[in-house]
PDB file of C-alpha atoms in Angstrom:
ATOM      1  CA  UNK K   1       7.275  33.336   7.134  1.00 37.00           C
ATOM      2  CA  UNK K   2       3.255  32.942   6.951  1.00 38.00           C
ATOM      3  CA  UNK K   3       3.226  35.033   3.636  1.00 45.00           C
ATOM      4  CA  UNK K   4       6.673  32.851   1.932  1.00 44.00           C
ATOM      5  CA  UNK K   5       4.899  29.639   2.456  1.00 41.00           C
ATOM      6  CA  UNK K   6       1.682  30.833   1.254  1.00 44.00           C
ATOM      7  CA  UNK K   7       3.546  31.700  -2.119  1.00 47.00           C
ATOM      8  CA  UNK K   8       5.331  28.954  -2.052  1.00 41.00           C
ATOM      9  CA  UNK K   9       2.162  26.530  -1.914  1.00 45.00           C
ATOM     10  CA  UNK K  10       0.494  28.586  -4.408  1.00 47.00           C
ATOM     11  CA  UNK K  11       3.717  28.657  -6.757  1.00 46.00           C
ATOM     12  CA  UNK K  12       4.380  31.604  -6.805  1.00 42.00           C
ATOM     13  CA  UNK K  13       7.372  31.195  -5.292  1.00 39.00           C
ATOM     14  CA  UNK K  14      10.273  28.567  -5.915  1.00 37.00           C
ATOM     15  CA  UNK K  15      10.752  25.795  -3.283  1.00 37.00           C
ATOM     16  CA  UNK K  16      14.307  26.960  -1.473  1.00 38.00           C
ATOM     17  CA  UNK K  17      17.434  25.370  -2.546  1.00 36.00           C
ATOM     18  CA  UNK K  18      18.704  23.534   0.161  1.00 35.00           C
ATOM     19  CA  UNK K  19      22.271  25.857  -0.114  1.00 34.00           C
ATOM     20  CA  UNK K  20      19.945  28.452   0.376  1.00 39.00           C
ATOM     21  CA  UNK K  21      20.586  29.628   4.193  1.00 41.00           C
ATOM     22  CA  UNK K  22      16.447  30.339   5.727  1.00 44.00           C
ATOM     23  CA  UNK K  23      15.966  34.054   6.369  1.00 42.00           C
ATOM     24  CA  UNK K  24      16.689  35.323   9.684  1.00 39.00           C
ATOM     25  CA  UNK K  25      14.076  37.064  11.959  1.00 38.00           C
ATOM     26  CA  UNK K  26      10.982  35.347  13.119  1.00 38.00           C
ATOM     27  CA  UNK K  27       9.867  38.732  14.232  1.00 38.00           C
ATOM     28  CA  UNK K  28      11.553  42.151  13.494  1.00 33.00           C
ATOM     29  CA  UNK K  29      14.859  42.680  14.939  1.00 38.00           C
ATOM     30  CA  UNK K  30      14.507  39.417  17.048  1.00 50.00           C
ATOM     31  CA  UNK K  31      17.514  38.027  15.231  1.00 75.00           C
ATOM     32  CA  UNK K  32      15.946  34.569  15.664  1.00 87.00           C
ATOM     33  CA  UNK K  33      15.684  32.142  12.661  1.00 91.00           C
ATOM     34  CA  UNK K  34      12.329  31.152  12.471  1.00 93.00           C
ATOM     35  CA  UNK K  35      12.111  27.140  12.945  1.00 94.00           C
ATOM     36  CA  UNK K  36       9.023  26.649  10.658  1.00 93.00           C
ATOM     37  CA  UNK K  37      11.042  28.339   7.645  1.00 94.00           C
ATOM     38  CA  UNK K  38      13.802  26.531   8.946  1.00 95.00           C
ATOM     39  CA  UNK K  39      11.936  22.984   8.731  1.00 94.00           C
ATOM     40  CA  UNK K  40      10.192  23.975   5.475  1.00 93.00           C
ATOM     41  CA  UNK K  41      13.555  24.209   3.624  1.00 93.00           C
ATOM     42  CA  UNK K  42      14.244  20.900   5.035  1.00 94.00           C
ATOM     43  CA  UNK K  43      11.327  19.371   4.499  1.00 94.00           C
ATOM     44  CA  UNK K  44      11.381  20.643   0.764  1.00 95.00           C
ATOM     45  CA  UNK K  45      14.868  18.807   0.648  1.00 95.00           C
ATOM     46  CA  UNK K  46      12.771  15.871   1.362  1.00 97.00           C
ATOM     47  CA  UNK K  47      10.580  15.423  -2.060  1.00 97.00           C
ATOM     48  CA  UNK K  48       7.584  17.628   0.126  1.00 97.00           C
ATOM     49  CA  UNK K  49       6.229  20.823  -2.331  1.00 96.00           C
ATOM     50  CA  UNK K  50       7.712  20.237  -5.646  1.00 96.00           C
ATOM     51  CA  UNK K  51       6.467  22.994  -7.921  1.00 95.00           C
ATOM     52  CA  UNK K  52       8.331  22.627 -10.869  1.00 95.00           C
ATOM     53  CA  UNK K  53       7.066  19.003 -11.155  1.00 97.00           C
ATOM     54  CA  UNK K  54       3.924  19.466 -10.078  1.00 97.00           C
ATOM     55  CA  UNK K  55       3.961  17.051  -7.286  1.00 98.00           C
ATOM     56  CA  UNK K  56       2.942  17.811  -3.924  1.00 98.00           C
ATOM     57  CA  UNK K  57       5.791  15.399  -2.742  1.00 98.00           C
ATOM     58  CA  UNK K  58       7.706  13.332  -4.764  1.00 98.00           C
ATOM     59  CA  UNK K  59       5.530  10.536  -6.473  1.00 98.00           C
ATOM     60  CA  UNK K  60       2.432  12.062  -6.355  1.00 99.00           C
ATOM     61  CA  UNK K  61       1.706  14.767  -9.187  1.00 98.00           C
ATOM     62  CA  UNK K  62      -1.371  17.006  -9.259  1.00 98.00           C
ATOM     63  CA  UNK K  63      -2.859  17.904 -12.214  1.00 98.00           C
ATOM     64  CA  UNK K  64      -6.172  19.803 -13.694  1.00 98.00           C
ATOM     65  CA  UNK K  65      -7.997  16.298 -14.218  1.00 98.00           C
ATOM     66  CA  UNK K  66      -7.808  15.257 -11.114  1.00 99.00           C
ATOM     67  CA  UNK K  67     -10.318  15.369  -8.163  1.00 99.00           C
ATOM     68  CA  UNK K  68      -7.868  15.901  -4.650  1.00 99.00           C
ATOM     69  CA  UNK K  69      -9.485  14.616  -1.499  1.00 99.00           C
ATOM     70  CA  UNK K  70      -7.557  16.762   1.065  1.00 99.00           C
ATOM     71  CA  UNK K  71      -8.712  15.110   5.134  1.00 98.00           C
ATOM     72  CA  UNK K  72      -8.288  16.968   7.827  1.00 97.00           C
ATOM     73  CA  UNK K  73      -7.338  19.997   5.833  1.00 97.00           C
ATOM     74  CA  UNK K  74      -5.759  22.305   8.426  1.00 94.00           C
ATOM     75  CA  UNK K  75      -4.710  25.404   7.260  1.00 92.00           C
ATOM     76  CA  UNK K  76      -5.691  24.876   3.811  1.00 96.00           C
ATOM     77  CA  UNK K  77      -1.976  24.707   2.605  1.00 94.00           C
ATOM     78  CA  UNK K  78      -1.810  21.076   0.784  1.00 97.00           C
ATOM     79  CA  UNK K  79      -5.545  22.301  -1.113  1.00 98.00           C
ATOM     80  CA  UNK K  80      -3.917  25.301  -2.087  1.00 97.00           C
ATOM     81  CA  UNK K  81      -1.167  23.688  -3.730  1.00 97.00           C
ATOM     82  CA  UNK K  82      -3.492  21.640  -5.271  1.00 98.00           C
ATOM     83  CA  UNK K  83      -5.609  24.243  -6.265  1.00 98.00           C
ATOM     84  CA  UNK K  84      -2.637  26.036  -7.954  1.00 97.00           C
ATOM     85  CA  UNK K  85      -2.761  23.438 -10.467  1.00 97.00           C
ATOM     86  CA  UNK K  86      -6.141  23.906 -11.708  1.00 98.00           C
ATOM     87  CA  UNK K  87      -7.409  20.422 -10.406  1.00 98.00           C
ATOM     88  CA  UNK K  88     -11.353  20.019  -7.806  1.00 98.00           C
ATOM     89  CA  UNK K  89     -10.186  20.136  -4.920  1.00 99.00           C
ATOM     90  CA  UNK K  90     -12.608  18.610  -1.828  1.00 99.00           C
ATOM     91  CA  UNK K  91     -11.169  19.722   1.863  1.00 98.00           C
ATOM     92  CA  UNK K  92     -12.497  18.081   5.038  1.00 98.00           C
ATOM     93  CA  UNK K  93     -12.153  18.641   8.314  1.00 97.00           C
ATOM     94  CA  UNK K  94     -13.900  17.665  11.678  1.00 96.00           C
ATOM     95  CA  UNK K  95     -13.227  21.900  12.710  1.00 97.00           C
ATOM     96  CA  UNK K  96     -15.507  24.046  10.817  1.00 98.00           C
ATOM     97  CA  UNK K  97     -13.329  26.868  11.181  1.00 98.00           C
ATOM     98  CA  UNK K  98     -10.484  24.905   9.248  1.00 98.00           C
ATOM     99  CA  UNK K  99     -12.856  24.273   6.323  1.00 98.00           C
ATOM    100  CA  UNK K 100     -13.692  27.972   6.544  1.00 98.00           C
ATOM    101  CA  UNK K 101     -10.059  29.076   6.567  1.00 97.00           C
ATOM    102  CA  UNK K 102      -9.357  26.754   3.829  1.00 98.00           C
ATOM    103  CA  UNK K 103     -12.472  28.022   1.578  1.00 98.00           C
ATOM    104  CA  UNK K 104     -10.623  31.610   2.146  1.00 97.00           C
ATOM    105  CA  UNK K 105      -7.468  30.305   1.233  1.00 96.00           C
ATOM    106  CA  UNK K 106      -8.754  28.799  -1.979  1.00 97.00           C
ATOM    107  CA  UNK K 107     -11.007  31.936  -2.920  1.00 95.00           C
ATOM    108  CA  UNK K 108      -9.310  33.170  -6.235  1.00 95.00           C
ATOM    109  CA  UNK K 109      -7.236  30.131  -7.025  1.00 96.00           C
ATOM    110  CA  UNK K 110      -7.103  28.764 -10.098  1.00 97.00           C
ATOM    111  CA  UNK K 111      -9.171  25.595  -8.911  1.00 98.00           C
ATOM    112  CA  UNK K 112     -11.721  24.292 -11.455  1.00 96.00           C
ATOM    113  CA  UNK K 113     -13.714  23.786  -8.317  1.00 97.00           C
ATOM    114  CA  UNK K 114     -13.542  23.760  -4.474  1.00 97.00           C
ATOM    115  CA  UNK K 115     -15.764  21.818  -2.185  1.00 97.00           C
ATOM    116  CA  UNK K 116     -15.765  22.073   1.681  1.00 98.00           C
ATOM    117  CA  UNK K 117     -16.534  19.120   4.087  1.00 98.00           C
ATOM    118  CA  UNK K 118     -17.044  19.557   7.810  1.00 98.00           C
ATOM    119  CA  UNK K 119     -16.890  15.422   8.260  1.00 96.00           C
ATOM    120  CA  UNK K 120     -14.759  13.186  10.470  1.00 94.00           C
ATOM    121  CA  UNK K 121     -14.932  10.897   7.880  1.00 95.00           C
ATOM    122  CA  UNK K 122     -16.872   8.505   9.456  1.00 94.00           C
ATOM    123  CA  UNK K 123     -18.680   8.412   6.540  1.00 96.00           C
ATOM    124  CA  UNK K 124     -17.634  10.999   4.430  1.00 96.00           C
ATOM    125  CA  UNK K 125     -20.170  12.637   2.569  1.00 97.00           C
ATOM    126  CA  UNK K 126     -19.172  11.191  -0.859  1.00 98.00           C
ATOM    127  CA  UNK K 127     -20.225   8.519  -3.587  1.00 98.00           C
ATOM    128  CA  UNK K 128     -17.692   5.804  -4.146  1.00 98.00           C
ATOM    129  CA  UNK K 129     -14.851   6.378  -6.478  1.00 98.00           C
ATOM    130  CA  UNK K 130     -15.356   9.797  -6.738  1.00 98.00           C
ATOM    131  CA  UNK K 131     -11.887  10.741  -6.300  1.00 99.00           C
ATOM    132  CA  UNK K 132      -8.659  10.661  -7.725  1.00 99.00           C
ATOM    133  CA  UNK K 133      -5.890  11.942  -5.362  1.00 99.00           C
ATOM    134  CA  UNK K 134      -6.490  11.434  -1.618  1.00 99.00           C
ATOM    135  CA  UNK K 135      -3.947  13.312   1.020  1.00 99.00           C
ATOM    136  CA  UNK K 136      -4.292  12.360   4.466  1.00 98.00           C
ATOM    137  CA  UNK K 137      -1.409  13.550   6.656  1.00 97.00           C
ATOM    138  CA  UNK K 138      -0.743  13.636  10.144  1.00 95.00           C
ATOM    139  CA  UNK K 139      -4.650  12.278  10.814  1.00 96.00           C
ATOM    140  CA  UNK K 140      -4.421   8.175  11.170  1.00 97.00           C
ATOM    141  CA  UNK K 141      -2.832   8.974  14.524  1.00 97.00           C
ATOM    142  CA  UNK K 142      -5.804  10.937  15.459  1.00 95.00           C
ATOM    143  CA  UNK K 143      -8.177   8.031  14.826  1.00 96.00           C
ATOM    144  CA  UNK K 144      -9.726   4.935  17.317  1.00 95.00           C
ATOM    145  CA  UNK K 145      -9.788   2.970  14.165  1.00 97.00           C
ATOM    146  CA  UNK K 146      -7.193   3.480  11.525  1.00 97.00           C
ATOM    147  CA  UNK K 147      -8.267   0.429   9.071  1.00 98.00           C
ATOM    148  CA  UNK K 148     -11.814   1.671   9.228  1.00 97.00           C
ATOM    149  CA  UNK K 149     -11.106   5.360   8.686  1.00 98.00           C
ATOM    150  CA  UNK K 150      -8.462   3.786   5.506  1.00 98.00           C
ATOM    151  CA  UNK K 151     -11.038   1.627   3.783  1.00 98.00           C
ATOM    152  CA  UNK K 152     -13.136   5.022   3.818  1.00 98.00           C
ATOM    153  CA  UNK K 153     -10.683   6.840   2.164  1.00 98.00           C
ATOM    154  CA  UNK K 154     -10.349   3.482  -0.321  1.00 99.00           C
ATOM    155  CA  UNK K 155     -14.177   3.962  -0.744  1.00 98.00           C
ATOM    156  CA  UNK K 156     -14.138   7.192  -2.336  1.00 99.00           C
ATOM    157  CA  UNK K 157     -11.205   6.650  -4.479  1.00 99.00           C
ATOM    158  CA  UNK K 158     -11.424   6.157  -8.288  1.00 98.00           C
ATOM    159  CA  UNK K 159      -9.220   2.760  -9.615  1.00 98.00           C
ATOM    160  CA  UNK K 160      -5.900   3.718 -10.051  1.00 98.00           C
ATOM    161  CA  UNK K 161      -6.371   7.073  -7.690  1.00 99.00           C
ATOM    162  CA  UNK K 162      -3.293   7.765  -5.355  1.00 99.00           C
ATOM    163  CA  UNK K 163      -3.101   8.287  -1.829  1.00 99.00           C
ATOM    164  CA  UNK K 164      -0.398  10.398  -0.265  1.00 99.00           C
ATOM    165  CA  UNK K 165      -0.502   9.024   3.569  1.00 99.00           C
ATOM    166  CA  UNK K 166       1.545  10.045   6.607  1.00 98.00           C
ATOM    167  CA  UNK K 167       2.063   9.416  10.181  1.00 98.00           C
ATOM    168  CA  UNK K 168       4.262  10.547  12.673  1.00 98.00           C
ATOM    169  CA  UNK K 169       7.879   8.077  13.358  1.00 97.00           C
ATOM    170  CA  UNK K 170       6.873   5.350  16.258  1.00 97.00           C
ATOM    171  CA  UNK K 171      10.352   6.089  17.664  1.00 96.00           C
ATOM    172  CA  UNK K 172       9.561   9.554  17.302  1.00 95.00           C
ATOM    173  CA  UNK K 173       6.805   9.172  19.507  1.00 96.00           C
ATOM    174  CA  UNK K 174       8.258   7.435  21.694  1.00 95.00           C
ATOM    175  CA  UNK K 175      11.142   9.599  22.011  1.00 93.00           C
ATOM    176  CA  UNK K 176       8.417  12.304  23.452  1.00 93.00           C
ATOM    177  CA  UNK K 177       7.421   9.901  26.107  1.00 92.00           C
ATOM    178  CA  UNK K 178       8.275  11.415  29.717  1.00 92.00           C
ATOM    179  CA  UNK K 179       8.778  14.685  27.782  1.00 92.00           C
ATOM    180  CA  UNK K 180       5.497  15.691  26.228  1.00 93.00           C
ATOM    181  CA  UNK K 181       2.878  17.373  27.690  1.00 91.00           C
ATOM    182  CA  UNK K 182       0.106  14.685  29.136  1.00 92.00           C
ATOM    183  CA  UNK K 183      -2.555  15.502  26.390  1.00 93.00           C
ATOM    184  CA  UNK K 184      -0.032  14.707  24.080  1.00 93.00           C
ATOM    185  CA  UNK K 185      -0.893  11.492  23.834  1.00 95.00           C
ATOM    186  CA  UNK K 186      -4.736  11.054  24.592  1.00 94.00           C
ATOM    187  CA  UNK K 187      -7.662  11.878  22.978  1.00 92.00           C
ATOM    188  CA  UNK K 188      -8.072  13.491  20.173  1.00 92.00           C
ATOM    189  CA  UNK K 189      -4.467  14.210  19.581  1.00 93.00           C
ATOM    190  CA  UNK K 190      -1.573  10.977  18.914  1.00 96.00           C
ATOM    191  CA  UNK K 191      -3.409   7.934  20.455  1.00 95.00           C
ATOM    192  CA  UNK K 192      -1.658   5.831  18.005  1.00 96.00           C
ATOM    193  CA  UNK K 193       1.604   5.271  17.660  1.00 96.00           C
ATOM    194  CA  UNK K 194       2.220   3.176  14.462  1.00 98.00           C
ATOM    195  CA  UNK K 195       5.368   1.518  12.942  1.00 98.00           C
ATOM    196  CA  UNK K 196       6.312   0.987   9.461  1.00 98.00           C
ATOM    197  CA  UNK K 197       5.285  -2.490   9.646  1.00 98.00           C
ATOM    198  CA  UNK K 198       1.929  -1.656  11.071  1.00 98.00           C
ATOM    199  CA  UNK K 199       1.736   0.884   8.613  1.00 98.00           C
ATOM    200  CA  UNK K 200       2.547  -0.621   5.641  1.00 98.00           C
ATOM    201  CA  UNK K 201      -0.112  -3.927   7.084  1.00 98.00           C
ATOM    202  CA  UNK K 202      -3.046  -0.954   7.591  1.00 98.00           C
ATOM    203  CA  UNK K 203      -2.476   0.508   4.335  1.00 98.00           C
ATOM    204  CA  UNK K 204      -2.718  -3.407   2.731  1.00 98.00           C
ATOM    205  CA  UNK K 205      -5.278  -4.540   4.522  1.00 98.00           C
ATOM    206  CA  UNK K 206      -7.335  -1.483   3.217  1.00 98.00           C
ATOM    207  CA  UNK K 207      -6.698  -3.039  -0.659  1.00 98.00           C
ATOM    208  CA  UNK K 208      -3.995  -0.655  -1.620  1.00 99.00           C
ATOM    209  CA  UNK K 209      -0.341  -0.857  -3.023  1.00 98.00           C
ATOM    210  CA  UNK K 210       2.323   0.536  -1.167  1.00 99.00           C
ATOM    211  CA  UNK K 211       4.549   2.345  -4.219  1.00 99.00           C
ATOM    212  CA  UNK K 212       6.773   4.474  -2.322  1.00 98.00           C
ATOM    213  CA  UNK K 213       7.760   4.764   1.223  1.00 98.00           C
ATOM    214  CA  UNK K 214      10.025   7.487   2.667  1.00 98.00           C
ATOM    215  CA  UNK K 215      10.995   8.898   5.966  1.00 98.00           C
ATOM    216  CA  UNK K 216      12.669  12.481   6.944  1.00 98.00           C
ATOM    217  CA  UNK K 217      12.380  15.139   9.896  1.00 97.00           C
ATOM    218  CA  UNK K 218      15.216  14.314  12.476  1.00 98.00           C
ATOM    219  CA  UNK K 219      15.353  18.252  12.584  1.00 98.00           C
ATOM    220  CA  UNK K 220      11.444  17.943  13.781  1.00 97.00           C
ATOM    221  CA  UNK K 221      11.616  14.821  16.357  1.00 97.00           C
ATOM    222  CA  UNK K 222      14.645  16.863  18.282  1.00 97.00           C
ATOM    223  CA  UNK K 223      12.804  20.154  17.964  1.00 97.00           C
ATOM    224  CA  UNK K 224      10.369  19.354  19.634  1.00 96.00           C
ATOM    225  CA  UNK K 225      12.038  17.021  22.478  1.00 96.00           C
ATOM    226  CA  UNK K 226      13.751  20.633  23.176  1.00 96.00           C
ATOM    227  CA  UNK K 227      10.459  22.517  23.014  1.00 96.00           C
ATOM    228  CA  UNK K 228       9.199  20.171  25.613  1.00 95.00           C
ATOM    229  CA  UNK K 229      12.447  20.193  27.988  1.00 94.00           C
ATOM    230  CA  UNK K 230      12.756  23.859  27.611  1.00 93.00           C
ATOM    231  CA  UNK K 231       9.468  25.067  28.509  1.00 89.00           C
ATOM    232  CA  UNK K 232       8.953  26.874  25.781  1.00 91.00           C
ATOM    233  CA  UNK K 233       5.652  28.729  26.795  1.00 90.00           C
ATOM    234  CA  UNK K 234       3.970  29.142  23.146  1.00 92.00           C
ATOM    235  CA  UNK K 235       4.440  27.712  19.620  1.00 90.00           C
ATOM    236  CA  UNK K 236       5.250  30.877  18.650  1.00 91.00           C
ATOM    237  CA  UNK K 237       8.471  33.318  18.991  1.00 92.00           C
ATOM    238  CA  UNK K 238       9.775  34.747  20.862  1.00 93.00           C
ATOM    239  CA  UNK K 239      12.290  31.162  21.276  1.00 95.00           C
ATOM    240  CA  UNK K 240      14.005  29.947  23.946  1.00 95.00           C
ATOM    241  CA  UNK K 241      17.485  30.148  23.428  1.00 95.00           C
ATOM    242  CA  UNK K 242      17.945  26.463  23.255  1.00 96.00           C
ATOM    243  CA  UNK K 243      15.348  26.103  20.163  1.00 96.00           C
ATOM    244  CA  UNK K 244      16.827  29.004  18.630  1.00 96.00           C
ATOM    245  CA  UNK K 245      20.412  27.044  18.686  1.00 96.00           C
ATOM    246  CA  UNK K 246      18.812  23.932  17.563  1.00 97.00           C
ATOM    247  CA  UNK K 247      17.598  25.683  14.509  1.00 96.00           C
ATOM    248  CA  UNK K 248      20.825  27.266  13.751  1.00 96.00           C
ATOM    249  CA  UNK K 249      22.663  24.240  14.468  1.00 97.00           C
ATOM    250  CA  UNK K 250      20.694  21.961  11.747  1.00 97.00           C
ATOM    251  CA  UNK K 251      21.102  24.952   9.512  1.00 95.00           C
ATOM    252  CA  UNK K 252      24.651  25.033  10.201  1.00 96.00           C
ATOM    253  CA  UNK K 253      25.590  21.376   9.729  1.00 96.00           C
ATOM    254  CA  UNK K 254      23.085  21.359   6.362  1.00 94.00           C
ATOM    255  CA  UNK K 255      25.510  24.300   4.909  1.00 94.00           C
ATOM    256  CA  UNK K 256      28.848  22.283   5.391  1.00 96.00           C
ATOM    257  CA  UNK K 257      29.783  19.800   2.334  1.00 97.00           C
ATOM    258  CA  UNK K 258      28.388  16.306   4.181  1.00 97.00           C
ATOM    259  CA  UNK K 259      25.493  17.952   5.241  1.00 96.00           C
ATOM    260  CA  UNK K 260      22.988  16.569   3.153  1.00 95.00           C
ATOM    261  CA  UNK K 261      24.303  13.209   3.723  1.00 97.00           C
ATOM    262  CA  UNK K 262      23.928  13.309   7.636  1.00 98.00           C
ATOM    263  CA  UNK K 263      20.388  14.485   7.582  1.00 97.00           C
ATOM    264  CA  UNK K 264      19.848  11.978   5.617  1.00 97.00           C
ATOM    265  CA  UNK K 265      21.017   9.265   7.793  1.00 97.00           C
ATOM    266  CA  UNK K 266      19.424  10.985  10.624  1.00 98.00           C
ATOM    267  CA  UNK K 267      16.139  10.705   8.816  1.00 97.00           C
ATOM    268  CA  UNK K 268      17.176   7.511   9.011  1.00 95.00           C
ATOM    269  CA  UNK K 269      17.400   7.167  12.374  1.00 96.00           C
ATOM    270  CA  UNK K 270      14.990   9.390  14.614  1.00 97.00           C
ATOM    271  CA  UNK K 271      12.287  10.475  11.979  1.00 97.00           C
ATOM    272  CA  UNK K 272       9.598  12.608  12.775  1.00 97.00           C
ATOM    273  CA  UNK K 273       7.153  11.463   9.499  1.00 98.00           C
ATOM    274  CA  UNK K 274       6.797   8.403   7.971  1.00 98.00           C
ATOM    275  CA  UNK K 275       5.244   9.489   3.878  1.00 99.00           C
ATOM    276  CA  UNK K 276       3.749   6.639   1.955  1.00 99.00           C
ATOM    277  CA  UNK K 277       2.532   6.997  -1.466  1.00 99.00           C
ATOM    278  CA  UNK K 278       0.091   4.384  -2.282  1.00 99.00           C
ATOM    279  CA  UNK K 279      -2.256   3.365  -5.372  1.00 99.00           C
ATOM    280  CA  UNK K 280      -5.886   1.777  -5.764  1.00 99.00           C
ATOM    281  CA  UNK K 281      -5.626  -1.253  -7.516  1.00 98.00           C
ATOM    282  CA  UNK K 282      -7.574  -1.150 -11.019  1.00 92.00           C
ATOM    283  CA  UNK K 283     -10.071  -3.091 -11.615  1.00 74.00           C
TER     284      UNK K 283
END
């Protein structure tokens, strides 16, 4: 599954249909379906990894001008998409061995340029309005101070740049409560839980405008209420049955005519992300 996302990020391979049933087999003759390919395809459904457009979700095209400020880079996956288009990319992270990973994701990609940050953006390393795309996703939750770490990211922005901004569903999170592991929700990982209100407010406050907001992962918020209540040992196969049947459950129910439709109220409902895509004003 490693190897099909990695293509897909780098376009080399189409984003999946979503009538296309995920491959079965997290690991050879387990006859498990895998959960991340599973919540790729649905998360793909949801505007995320557009290739064809060029947009790394929906509203927010890359292209070789630009200058992408990737924070808290992870695995390097959103830069490599990025990359694939031809554009600078700059990827931060406070974990030196995600900028490394990310640097060896990147090497031989058609990026104009690649720049690694080990920064917890408190400041970031960077002249103001250097930048004209800014992804920060699943990081404000992370943060003591999520207006201060936004009017950062607002610093280093170009006028006009766009920000691609995520957090995790406050009833989400709250649905976890009881459930989740202690650490879950203390330092560093989710000691905010923001909703769309306060969300929408932080992202203002920091002088930008809100042009799109969007929610989606139902599939993700039960997931992983059943990875807690199942004591799933690893994030990793082999499953426990009752994650296994949740995957092949959402998969069933997205295969049959409405299905589409009910994940999208779902989304609705129980979201696991909240996606904004916001703009710098110009001057």
């Amino acid at each position: 599954m490693l190897n099909r996302l990695k293509d897909i990020l780098a376009g080399h391979s189409r984003a999946p249909d979503p009538s296309e049933r995920p491959a079965t087999g997290s690991e050879p003759d387990s006859g498990q379906l895998d959960p991340f390919e599973v919540g790729l395809w649905d998360d793909m459904s949801s505007g995320w990894y557009r290739n064809e457009q060029d947009e790394i979700f929906k509203g927010f095209p890359v292209a070789p001008k630009d200058v992408v400020l990737d924070v808290g880079c992870g695995d390097g996956g959103r830069s490599l998409f990025c990359a694939t288009r031809g554009c600078h990319v700059i990827y931060s992270d406070i974990d030196p061995e995600k900028v490394v990973l990310t640097a060896e994701r990147l090497r031989g990609s058609a990026a104009r340029e690649q720049q690694g940050i080990v920064s917890d953006t408190d400041p970031l390393p960077l002249e103001p309005e250097t930048v004209s795309r800014v992804i920060a996703t699943e990081i404000i939750e992370h943060v003591e101070d999520p207006g201060r770490f936004l009017g950062e990211l607002v610093r280093v922005g170009k006028p006009g740049a766009l920000y691609l901004l995520t957090v995790p569903g406050d009833l989400g999170e709250k649905a976890q409560v009881g459930l989740a592991a202690p650490q879950y929700f203390q330092k560093p990982n989710h000691i905010q839980v923001i909703s769309r209100p306060e969300f929408e407010a932080l992202i203002g406050d920091a002088g930008l405008e809100v042009v799109s907001y969007s929610e989606h992962g139902f599939f993700w918020t039960l997931w992983w209420m059943f990875f807690w209540s199942s004591a799933q040992p690893q994030v990793g196969p082999p499953w426990t049955d009752l994650l296994d049947s949740w995957a092949r459950t959402w998969v069933a129910l997205r295969e049959t005519p409405q299905g589409p439709m009910v994940k999208d109220a779902l989304d609705a409902i129980l979201p696991k992300f909240q996606v904004v895509v916001a703009r710098k004003p110009d001057i």
